[in-house]
Each structure stands twice: as C-alpha cells, then as structure tokens.
PDB file of C-alpha atoms and ligand atoms in Angstrom:
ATOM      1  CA  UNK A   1      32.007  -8.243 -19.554  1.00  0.00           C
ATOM      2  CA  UNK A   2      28.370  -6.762 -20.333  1.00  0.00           C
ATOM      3  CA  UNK A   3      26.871  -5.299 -17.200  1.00  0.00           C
ATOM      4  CA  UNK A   4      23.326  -5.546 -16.406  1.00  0.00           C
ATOM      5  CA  UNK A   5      20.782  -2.988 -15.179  1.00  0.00           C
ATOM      6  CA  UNK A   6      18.966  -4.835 -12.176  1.00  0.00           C
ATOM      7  CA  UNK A   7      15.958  -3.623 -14.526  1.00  0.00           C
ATOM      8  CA  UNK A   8      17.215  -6.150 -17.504  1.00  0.00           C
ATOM      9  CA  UNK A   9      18.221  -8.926 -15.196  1.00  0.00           C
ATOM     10  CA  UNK A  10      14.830  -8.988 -13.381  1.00  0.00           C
ATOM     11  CA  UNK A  11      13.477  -8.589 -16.786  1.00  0.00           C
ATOM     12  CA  UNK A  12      15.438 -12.304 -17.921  1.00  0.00           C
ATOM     13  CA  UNK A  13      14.678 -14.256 -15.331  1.00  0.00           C
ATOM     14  CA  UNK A  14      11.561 -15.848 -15.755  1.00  0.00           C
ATOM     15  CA  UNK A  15      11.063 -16.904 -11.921  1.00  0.00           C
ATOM     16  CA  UNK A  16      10.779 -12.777 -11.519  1.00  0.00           C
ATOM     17  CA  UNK A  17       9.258 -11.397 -14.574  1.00  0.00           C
ATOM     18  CA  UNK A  18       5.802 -11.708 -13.299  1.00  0.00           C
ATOM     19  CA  UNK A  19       7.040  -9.429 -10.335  1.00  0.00           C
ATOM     20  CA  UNK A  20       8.226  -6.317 -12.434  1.00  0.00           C
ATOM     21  CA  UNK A  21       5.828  -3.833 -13.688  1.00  0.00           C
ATOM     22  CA  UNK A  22       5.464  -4.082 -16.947  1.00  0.00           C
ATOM     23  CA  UNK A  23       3.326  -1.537 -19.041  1.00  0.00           C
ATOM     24  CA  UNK A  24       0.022  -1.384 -16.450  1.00  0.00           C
ATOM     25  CA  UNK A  25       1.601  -0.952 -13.134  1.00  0.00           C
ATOM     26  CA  UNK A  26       0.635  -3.289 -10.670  1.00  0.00           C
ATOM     27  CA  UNK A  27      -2.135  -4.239 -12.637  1.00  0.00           C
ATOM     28  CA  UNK A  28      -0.022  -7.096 -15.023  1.00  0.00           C
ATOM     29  CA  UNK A  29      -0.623 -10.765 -12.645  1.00  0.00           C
ATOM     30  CA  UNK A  30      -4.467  -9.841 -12.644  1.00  0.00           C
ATOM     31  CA  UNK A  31      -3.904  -9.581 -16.623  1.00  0.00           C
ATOM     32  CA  UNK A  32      -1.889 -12.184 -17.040  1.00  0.00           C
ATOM     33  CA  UNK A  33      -4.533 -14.458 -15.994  1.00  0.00           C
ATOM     34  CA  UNK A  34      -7.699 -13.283 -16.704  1.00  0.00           C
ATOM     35  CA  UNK A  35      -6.808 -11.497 -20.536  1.00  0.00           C
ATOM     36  CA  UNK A  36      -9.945 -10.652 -21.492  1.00  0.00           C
ATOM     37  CA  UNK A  37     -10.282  -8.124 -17.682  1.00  0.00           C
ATOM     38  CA  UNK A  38      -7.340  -6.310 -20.189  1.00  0.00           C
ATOM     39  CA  UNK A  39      -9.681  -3.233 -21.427  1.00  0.00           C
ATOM     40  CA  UNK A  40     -11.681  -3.900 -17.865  1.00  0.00           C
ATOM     41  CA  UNK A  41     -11.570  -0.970 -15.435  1.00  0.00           C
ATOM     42  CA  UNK A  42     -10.034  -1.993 -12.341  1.00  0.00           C
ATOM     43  CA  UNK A  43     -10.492  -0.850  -8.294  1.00  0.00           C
ATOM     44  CA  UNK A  44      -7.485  -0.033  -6.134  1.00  0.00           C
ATOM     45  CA  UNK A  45      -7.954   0.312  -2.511  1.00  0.00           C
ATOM     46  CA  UNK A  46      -4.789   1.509  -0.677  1.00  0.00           C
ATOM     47  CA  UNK A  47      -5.090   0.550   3.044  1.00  0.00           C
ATOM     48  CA  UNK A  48      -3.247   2.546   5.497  1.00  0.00           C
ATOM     49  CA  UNK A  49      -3.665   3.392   9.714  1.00  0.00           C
ATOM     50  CA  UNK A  50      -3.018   7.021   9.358  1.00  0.00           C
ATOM     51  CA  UNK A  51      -4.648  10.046   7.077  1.00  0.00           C
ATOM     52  CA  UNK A  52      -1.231  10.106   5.244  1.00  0.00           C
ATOM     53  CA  UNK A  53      -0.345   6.624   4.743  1.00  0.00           C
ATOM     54  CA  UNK A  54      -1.361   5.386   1.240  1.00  0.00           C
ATOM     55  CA  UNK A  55      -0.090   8.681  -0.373  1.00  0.00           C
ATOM     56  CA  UNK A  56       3.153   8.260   1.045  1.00  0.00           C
ATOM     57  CA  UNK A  57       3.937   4.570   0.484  1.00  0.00           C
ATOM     58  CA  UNK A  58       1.952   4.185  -2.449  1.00  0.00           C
ATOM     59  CA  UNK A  59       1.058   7.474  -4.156  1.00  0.00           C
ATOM     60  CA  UNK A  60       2.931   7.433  -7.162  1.00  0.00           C
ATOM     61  CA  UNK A  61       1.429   4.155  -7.899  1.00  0.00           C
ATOM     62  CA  UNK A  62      -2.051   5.299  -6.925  1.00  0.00           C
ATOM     63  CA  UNK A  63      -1.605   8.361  -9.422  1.00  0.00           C
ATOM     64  CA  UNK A  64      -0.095   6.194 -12.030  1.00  0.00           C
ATOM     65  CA  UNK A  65      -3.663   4.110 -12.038  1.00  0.00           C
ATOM     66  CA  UNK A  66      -5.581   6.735 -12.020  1.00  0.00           C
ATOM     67  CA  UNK A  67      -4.240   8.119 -14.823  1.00  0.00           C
ATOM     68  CA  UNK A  68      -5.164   4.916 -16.713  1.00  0.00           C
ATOM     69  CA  UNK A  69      -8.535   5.476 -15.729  1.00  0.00           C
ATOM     70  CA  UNK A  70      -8.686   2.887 -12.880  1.00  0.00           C
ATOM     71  CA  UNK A  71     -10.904   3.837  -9.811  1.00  0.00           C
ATOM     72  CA  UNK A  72      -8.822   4.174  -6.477  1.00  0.00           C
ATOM     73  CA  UNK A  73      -9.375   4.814  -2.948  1.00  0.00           C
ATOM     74  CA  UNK A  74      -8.062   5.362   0.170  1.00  0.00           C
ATOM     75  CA  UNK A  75      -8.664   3.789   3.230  1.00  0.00           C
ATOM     76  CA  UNK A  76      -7.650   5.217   6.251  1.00  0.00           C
ATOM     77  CA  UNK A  77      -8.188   3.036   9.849  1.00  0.00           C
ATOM     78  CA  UNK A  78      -8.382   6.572  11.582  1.00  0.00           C
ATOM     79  CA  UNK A  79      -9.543  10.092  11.040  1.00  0.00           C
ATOM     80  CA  UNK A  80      -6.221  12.181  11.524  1.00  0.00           C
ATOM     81  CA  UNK A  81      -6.939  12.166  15.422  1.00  0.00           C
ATOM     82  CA  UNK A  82      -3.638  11.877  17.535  1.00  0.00           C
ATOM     83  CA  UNK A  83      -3.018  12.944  21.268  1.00  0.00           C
ATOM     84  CA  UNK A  84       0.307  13.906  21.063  1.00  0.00           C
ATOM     85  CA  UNK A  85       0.673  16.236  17.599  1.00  0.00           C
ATOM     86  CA  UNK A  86      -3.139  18.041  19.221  1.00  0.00           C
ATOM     87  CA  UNK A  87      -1.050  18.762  22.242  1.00  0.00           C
ATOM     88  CA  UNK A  88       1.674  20.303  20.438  1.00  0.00           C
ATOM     89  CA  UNK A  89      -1.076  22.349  18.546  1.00  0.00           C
ATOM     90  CA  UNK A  90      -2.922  23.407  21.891  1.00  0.00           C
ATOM     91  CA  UNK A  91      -6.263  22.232  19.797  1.00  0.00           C
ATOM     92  CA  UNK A  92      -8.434  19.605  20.381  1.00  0.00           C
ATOM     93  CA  UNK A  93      -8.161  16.059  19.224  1.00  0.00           C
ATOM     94  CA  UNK A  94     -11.597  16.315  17.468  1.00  0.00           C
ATOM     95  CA  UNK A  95     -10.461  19.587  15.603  1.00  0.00           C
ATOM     96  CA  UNK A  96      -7.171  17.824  14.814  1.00  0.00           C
ATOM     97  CA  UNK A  97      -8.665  14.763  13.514  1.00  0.00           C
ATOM     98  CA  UNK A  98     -11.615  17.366  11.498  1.00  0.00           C
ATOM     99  CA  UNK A  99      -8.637  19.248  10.707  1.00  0.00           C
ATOM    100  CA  UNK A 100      -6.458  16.163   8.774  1.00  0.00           C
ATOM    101  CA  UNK A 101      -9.293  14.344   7.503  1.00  0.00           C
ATOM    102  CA  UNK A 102     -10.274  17.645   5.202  1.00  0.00           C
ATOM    103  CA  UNK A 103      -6.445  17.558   4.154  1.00  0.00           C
ATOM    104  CA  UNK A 104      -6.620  14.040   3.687  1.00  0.00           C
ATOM    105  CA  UNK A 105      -9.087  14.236   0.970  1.00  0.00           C
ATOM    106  CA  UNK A 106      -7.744  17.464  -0.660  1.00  0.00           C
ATOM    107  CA  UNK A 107      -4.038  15.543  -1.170  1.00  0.00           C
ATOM    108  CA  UNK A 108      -6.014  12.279  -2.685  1.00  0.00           C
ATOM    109  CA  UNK A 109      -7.912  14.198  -4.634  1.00  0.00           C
ATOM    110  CA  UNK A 110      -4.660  15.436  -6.623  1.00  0.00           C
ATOM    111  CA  UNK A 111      -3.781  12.221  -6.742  1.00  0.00           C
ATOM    112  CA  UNK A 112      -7.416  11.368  -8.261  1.00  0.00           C
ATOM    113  CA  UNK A 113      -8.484   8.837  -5.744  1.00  0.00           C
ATOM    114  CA  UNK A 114     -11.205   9.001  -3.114  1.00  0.00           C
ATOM    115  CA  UNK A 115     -10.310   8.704   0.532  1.00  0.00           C
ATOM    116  CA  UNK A 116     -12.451   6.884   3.005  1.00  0.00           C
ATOM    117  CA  UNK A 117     -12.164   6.632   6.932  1.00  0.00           C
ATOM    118  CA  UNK A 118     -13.058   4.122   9.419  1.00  0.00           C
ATOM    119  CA  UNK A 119     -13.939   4.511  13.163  1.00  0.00           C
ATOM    120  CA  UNK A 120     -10.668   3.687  14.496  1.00  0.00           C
ATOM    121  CA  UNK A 121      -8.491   5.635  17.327  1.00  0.00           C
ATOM    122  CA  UNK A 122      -4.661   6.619  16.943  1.00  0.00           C
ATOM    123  CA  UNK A 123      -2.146   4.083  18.568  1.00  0.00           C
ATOM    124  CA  UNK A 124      -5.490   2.513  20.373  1.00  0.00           C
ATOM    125  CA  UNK A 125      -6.519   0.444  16.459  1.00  0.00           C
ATOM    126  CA  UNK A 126      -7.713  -2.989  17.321  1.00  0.00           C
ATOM    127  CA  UNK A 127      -7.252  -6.074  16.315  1.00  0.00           C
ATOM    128  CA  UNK A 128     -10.695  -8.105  17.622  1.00  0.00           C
ATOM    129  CA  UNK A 129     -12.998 -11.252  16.153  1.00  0.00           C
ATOM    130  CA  UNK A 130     -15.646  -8.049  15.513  1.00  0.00           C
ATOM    131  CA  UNK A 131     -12.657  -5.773  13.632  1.00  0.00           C
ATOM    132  CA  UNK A 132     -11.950  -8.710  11.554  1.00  0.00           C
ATOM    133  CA  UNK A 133     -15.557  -9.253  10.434  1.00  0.00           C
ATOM    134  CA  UNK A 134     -16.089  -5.151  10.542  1.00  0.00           C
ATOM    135  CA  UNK A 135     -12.749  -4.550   8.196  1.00  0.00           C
ATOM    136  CA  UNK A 136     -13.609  -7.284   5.586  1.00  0.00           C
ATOM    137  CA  UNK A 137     -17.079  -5.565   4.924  1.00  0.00           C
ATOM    138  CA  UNK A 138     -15.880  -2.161   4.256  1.00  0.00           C
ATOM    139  CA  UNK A 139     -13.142  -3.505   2.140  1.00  0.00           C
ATOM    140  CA  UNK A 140     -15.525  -6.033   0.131  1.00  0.00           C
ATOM    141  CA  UNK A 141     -18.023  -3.782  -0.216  1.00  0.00           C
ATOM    142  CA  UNK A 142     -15.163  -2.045  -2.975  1.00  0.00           C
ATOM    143  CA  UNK A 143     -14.912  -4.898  -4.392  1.00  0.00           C
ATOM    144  CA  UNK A 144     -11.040  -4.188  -5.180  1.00  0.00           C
ATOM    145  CA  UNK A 145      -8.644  -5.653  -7.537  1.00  0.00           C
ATOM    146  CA  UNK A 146      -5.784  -4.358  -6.353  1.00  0.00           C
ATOM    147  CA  UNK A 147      -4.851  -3.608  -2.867  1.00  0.00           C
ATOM    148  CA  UNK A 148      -1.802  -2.221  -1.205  1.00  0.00           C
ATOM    149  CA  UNK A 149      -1.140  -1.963   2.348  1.00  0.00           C
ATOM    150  CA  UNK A 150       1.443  -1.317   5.160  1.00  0.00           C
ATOM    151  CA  UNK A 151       4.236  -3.946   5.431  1.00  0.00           C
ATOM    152  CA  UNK A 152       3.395  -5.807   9.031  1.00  0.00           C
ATOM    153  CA  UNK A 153       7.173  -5.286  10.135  1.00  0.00           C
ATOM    154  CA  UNK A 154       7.025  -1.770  11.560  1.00  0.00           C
ATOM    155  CA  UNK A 155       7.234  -0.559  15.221  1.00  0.00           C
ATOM    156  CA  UNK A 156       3.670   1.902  14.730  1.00  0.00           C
ATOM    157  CA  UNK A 157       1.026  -0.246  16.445  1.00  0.00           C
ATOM    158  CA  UNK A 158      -1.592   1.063  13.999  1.00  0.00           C
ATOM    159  CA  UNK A 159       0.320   0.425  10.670  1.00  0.00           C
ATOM    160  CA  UNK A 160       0.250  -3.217  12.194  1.00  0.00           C
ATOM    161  CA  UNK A 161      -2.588  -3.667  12.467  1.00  0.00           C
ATOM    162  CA  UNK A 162      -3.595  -2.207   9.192  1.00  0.00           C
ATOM    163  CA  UNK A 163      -1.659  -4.536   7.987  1.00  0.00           C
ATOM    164  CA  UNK A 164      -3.049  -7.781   8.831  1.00  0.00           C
ATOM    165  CA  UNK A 165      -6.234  -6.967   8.871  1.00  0.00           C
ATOM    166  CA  UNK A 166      -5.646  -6.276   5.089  1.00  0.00           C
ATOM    167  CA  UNK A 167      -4.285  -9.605   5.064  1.00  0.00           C
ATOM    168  CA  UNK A 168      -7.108 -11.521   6.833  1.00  0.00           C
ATOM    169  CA  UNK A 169      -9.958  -9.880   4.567  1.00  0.00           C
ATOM    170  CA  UNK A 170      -7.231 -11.549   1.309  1.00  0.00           C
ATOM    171  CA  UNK A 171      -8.103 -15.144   3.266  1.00  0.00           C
ATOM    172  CA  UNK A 172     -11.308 -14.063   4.019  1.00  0.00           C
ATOM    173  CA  UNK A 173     -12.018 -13.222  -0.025  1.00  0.00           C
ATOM    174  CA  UNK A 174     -10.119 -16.710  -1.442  1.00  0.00           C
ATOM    175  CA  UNK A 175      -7.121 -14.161  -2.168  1.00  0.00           C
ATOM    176  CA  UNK A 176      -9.248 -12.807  -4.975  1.00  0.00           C
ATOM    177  CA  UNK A 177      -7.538  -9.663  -5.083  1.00  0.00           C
ATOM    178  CA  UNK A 178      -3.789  -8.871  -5.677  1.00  0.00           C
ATOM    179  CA  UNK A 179      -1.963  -7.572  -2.582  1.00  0.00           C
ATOM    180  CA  UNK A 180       0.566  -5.469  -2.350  1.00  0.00           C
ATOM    181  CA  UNK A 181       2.802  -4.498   1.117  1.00  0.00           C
ATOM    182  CA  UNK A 182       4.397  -0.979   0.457  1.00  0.00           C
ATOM    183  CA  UNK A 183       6.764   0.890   2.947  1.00  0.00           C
ATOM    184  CA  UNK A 184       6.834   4.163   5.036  1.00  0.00           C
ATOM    185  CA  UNK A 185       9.630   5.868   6.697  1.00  0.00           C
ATOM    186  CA  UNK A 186      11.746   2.710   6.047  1.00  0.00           C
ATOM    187  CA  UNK A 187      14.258   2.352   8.693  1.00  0.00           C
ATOM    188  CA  UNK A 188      12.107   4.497  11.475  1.00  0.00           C
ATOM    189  CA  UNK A 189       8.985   2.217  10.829  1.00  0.00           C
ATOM    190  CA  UNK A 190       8.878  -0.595   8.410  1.00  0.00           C
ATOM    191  CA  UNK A 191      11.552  -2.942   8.832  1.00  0.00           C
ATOM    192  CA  UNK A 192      13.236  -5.402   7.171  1.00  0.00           C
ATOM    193  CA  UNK A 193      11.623  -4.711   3.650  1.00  0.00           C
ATOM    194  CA  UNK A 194      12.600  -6.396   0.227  1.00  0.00           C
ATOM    195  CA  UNK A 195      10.879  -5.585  -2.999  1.00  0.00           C
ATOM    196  CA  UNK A 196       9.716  -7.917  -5.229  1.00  0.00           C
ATOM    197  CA  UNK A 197       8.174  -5.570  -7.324  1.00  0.00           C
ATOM    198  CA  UNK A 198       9.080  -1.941  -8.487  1.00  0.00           C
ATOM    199  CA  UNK A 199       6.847   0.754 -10.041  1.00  0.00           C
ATOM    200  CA  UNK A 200       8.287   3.484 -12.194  1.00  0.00           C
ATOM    201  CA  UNK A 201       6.691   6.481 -10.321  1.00  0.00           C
ATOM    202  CA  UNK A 202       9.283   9.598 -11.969  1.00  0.00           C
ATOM    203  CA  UNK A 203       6.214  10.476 -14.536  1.00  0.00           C
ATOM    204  CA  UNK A 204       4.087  11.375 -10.944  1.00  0.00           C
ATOM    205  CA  UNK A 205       6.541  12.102  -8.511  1.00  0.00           C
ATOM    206  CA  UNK A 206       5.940  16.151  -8.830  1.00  0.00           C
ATOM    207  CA  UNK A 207       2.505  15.142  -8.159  1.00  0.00           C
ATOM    208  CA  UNK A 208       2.950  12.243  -5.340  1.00  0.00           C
ATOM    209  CA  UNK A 209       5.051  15.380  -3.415  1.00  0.00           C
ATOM    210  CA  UNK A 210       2.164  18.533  -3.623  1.00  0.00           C
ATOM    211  CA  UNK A 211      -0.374  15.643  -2.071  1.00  0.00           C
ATOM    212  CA  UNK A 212       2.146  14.575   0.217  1.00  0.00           C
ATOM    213  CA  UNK A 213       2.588  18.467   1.063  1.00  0.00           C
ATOM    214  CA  UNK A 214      -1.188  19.709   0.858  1.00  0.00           C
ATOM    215  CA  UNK A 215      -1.590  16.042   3.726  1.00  0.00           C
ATOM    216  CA  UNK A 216       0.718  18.049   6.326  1.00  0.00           C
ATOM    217  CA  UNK A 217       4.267  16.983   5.003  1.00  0.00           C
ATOM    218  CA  UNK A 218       6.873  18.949   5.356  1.00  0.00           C
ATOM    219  CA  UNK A 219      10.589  18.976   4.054  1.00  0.00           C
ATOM    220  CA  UNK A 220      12.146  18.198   7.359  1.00  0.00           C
ATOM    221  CA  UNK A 221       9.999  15.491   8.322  1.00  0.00           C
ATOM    222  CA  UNK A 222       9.114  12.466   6.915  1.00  0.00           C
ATOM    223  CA  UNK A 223       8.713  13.778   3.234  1.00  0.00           C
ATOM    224  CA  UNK A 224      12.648  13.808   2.782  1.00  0.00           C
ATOM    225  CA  UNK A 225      12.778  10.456   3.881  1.00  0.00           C
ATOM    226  CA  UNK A 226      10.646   9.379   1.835  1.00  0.00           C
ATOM    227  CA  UNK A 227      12.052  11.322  -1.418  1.00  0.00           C
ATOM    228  CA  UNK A 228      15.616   9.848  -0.307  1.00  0.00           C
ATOM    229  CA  UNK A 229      13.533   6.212  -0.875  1.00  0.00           C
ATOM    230  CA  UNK A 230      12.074   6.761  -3.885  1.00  0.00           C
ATOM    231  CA  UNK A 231      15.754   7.577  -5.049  1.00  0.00           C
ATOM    232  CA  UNK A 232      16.955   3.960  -3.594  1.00  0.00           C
ATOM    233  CA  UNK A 233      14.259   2.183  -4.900  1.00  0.00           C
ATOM    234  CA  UNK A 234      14.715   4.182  -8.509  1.00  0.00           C
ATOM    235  CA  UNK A 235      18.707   2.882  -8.067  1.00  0.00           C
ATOM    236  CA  UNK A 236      17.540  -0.651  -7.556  1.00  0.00           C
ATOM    237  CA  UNK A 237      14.787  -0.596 -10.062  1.00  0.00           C
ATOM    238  CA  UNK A 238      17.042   1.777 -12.866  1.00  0.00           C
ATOM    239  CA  UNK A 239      15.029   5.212 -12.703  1.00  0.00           C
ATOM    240  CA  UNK A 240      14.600   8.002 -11.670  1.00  0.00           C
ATOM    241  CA  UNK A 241      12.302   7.511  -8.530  1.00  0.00           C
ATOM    242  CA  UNK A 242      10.219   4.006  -7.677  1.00  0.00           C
ATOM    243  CA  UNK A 243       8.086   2.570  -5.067  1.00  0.00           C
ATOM    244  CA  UNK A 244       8.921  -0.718  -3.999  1.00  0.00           C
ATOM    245  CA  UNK A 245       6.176  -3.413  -2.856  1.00  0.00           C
ATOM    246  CA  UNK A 246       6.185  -6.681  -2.133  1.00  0.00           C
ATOM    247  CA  UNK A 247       3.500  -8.813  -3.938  1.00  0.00           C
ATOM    248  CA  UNK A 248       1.708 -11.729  -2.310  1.00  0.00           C
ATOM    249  CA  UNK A 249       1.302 -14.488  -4.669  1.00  0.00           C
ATOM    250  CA  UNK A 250      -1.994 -15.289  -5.587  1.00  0.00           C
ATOM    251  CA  UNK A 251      -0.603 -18.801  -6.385  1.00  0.00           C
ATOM    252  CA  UNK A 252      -0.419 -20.068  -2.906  1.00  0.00           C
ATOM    253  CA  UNK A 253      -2.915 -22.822  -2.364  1.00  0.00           C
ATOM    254  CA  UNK A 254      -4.813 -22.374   0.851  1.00  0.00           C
ATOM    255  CA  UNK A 255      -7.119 -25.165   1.309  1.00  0.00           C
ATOM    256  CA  UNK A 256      -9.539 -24.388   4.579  1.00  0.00           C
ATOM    257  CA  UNK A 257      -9.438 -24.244   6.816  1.00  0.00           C
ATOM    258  CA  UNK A 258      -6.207 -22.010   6.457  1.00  0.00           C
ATOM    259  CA  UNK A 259      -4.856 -22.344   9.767  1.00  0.00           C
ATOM    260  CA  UNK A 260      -5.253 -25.939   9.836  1.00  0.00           C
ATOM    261  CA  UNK A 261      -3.264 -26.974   6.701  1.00  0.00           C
ATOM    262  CA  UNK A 262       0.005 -25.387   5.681  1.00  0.00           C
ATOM    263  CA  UNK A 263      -0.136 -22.773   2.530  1.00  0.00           C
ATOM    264  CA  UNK A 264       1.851 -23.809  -0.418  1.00  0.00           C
ATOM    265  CA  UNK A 265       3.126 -22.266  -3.405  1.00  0.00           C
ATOM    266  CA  UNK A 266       1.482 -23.914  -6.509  1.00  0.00           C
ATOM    267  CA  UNK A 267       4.290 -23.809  -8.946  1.00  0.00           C
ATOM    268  CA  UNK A 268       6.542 -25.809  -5.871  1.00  0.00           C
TER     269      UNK A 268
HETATM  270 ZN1   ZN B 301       1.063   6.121   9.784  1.00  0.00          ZN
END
C-alpha cells in the first residue's frame, strides 16, 4: 500500500490545501484572493504578552518573511517587567523591565523585525472597554496583513489576554487581516492546540535559536521545549523543524452586530 507523508495528504485534500504553506509562508490566503497584492510588500505584526513571546512561537516564521522582504514587528503587551524573576535578580523591576526590553530588540533585530511595547504590567494585563479601544489603535495604526498571536487556551493570564484582544481588534477591522494563533511552551502554557497550518522554519531555525538566546533563553528552560516542538511539529508537517498555527478563516461571515447574530462559515 503507498504511504503518505501527512505533507502530501494535506497537500490532496482540497478542504485543507488553503491551510498549508505553500511557497510564501503564511502569506498564500491573502494571495489567493487578492492576486494582484502578489509582488505587494506585506506587514506582519506578531502579538505577544511578554518581551519573548513572538520570537518563540513565531520566529521562524517572522524570519522567513523577512527574508522575503516583508516588514514585521513585534508587539509586546509589556516591557520585560516581572516581580518574581527581579526578585531572584536582587534588581529592580524597572531595571529588569529596561534590562529585557534592550534584549528584546537586539533578538528581533536578528530576526529582522522591529519590536514595539505597550504600557502594560506583568500578570496585572487588562482586559477593559478602554484596552479594547487602546489595543485596536496601536495595532491599526500598522496597518498589518498578517498577524499572529498567542493561542487563548493557556494558564499565563497575560498570554490571554494578548490573545483576545488580538482577536477583538480582527472584529473590530471586518477581519481584514489574516490571523494566526501560534503556541508557547505547549503543555506548560498553551493547551489543547491543533494546527491547521504548518510553516517550514529548518532554513531559520539556527537563527530563530541565537534570538531566542540573545532574549534571555537558555538551554534548560523553555528554549528546549520549544526546540523539542519544532521537532513534533516538523514530524507532523514532514521536516526538519515547523511552527504550527492555527489560521482563523477569513471566510466566516460576521454580520453586526457580531455578538448578536451567530458567525458562519461561508463555504457551509
Ligand atoms: Zn509569555
């Protein structure tokens, strides 16, 4: 009997095509549908609540678009500040947070992207009317194609609420944008995770790790989980070393307001 990669079978069944990066990663619903944004240069915002969030769930595929000449940034909820690792270090939280932010913009630098902060404490990140409206500018204002955040399911407070206030600015902008969930420290924090979607990240992984390491990693902590992912993912997806995402489908038809009527897929 011929076996299948999970690579070909996604690749023959047309219900999942659309999910599997194919040629531009990440990039190939927006071009699917609007051909002639093909030779257009695209923006990629990764959302995350910490300094070290979007280059760990999503910094293969943040390199990966950079190297095609796509503009990406960073968006951290919080400056690197955290009560608990500035006690450890006997410094201050300010010096901490001074400290990480300066590291933060060193590792996306090697990944070519530009890291931004908001005004947002460690494990105190709100979700408010205000932080809605507040969010939704900053993230506008970037006018992004492409955005990839944390996966709501996960037991930190502030990669929840990264999360959906990602997901409320996508309603707020007619889901203009393509969004993306990725994962950190599956298992410890995001939960109950399925990929839909799989991006090829062995070309950048050499690089993903020396950001990963210059942001504060280190081999005991969370950067061997995540390597031991990127193998799992690279199983599931046939390489080397992946990042999975899930992709929200543009397709769902909204009608406002959204919490009124039910969403829909349109091809349903
Ligand atoms: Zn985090």
């Amino acid at each position: 009997m011929m076996k299948l990669t999970r690579r070909e079978i996604l690749e023959k069944s047309p219900r999942l095509a659309g999910a599997v990066a194919m040629g531009l990663p990440l990039a190939a619903p927006v071009l699917a549908e609007e051909p002639s944004t093909a030779q257009r240069k695209l923006k990629v915002v990764a959302v995350g609540g910490h300094v070290d969030d979007p280059q760990g769930g999503c910094g293969g595929a943040m390199a990966l678009h950079a190297e095609q000449g796509h503009e990406v940034v960073a968006l951290s909820l919080t400056h690197g500040d955290s009560e608990p690792i500035a006690g450890q270090l006997g410094i201050s939280n300010k010096e901490l947070a001074a400290r990480r932010s300066a590291d933060a913009i060193k590792s996306c630098a090697l990944l070519k992207a530009r890291m931004i902060f908001m005004d947002q404490i460690d494990l105190h990140t709100e979700i408010t009317p205000a932080r809605y409206q507040e969010f939704s500018r900053t993230m506008l204002a970037e006018k992004p194609d492409i955005v990839f955040t944390h996966w709501p399911i996960d037991t930190h407070p502030d990669h929840r609420v990264a999360s959906l206030l990602t997901y409320n600015t996508w309603l707020d902008a007619g889901l203009k944008f393509e969004l993306y969930y990725y994962e950190v420290e599956t298992g410890r924090q995001t939960q109950h995770f399925f990929p839909n979607h799989y991006v090829d990240i062995t070309p950048v992984e050499a690089r993903k790790r020396e950001a990963c390491f210059t942001n504060g990693a280190t081999i005991e902590g969370w950067w061997g989980l995540h390597e031991a992912m990127q193998r799992f993912r690279g199983m599931e997806y046939g390489c080397k070393a992946a990042e999975g995402f899930v992709h929200m489908s543009s397709r769902l038809i909204c009608p406002p307001p959204f919490w009124q009527h039910g969403c829909r897929y349109a091809e349903e």
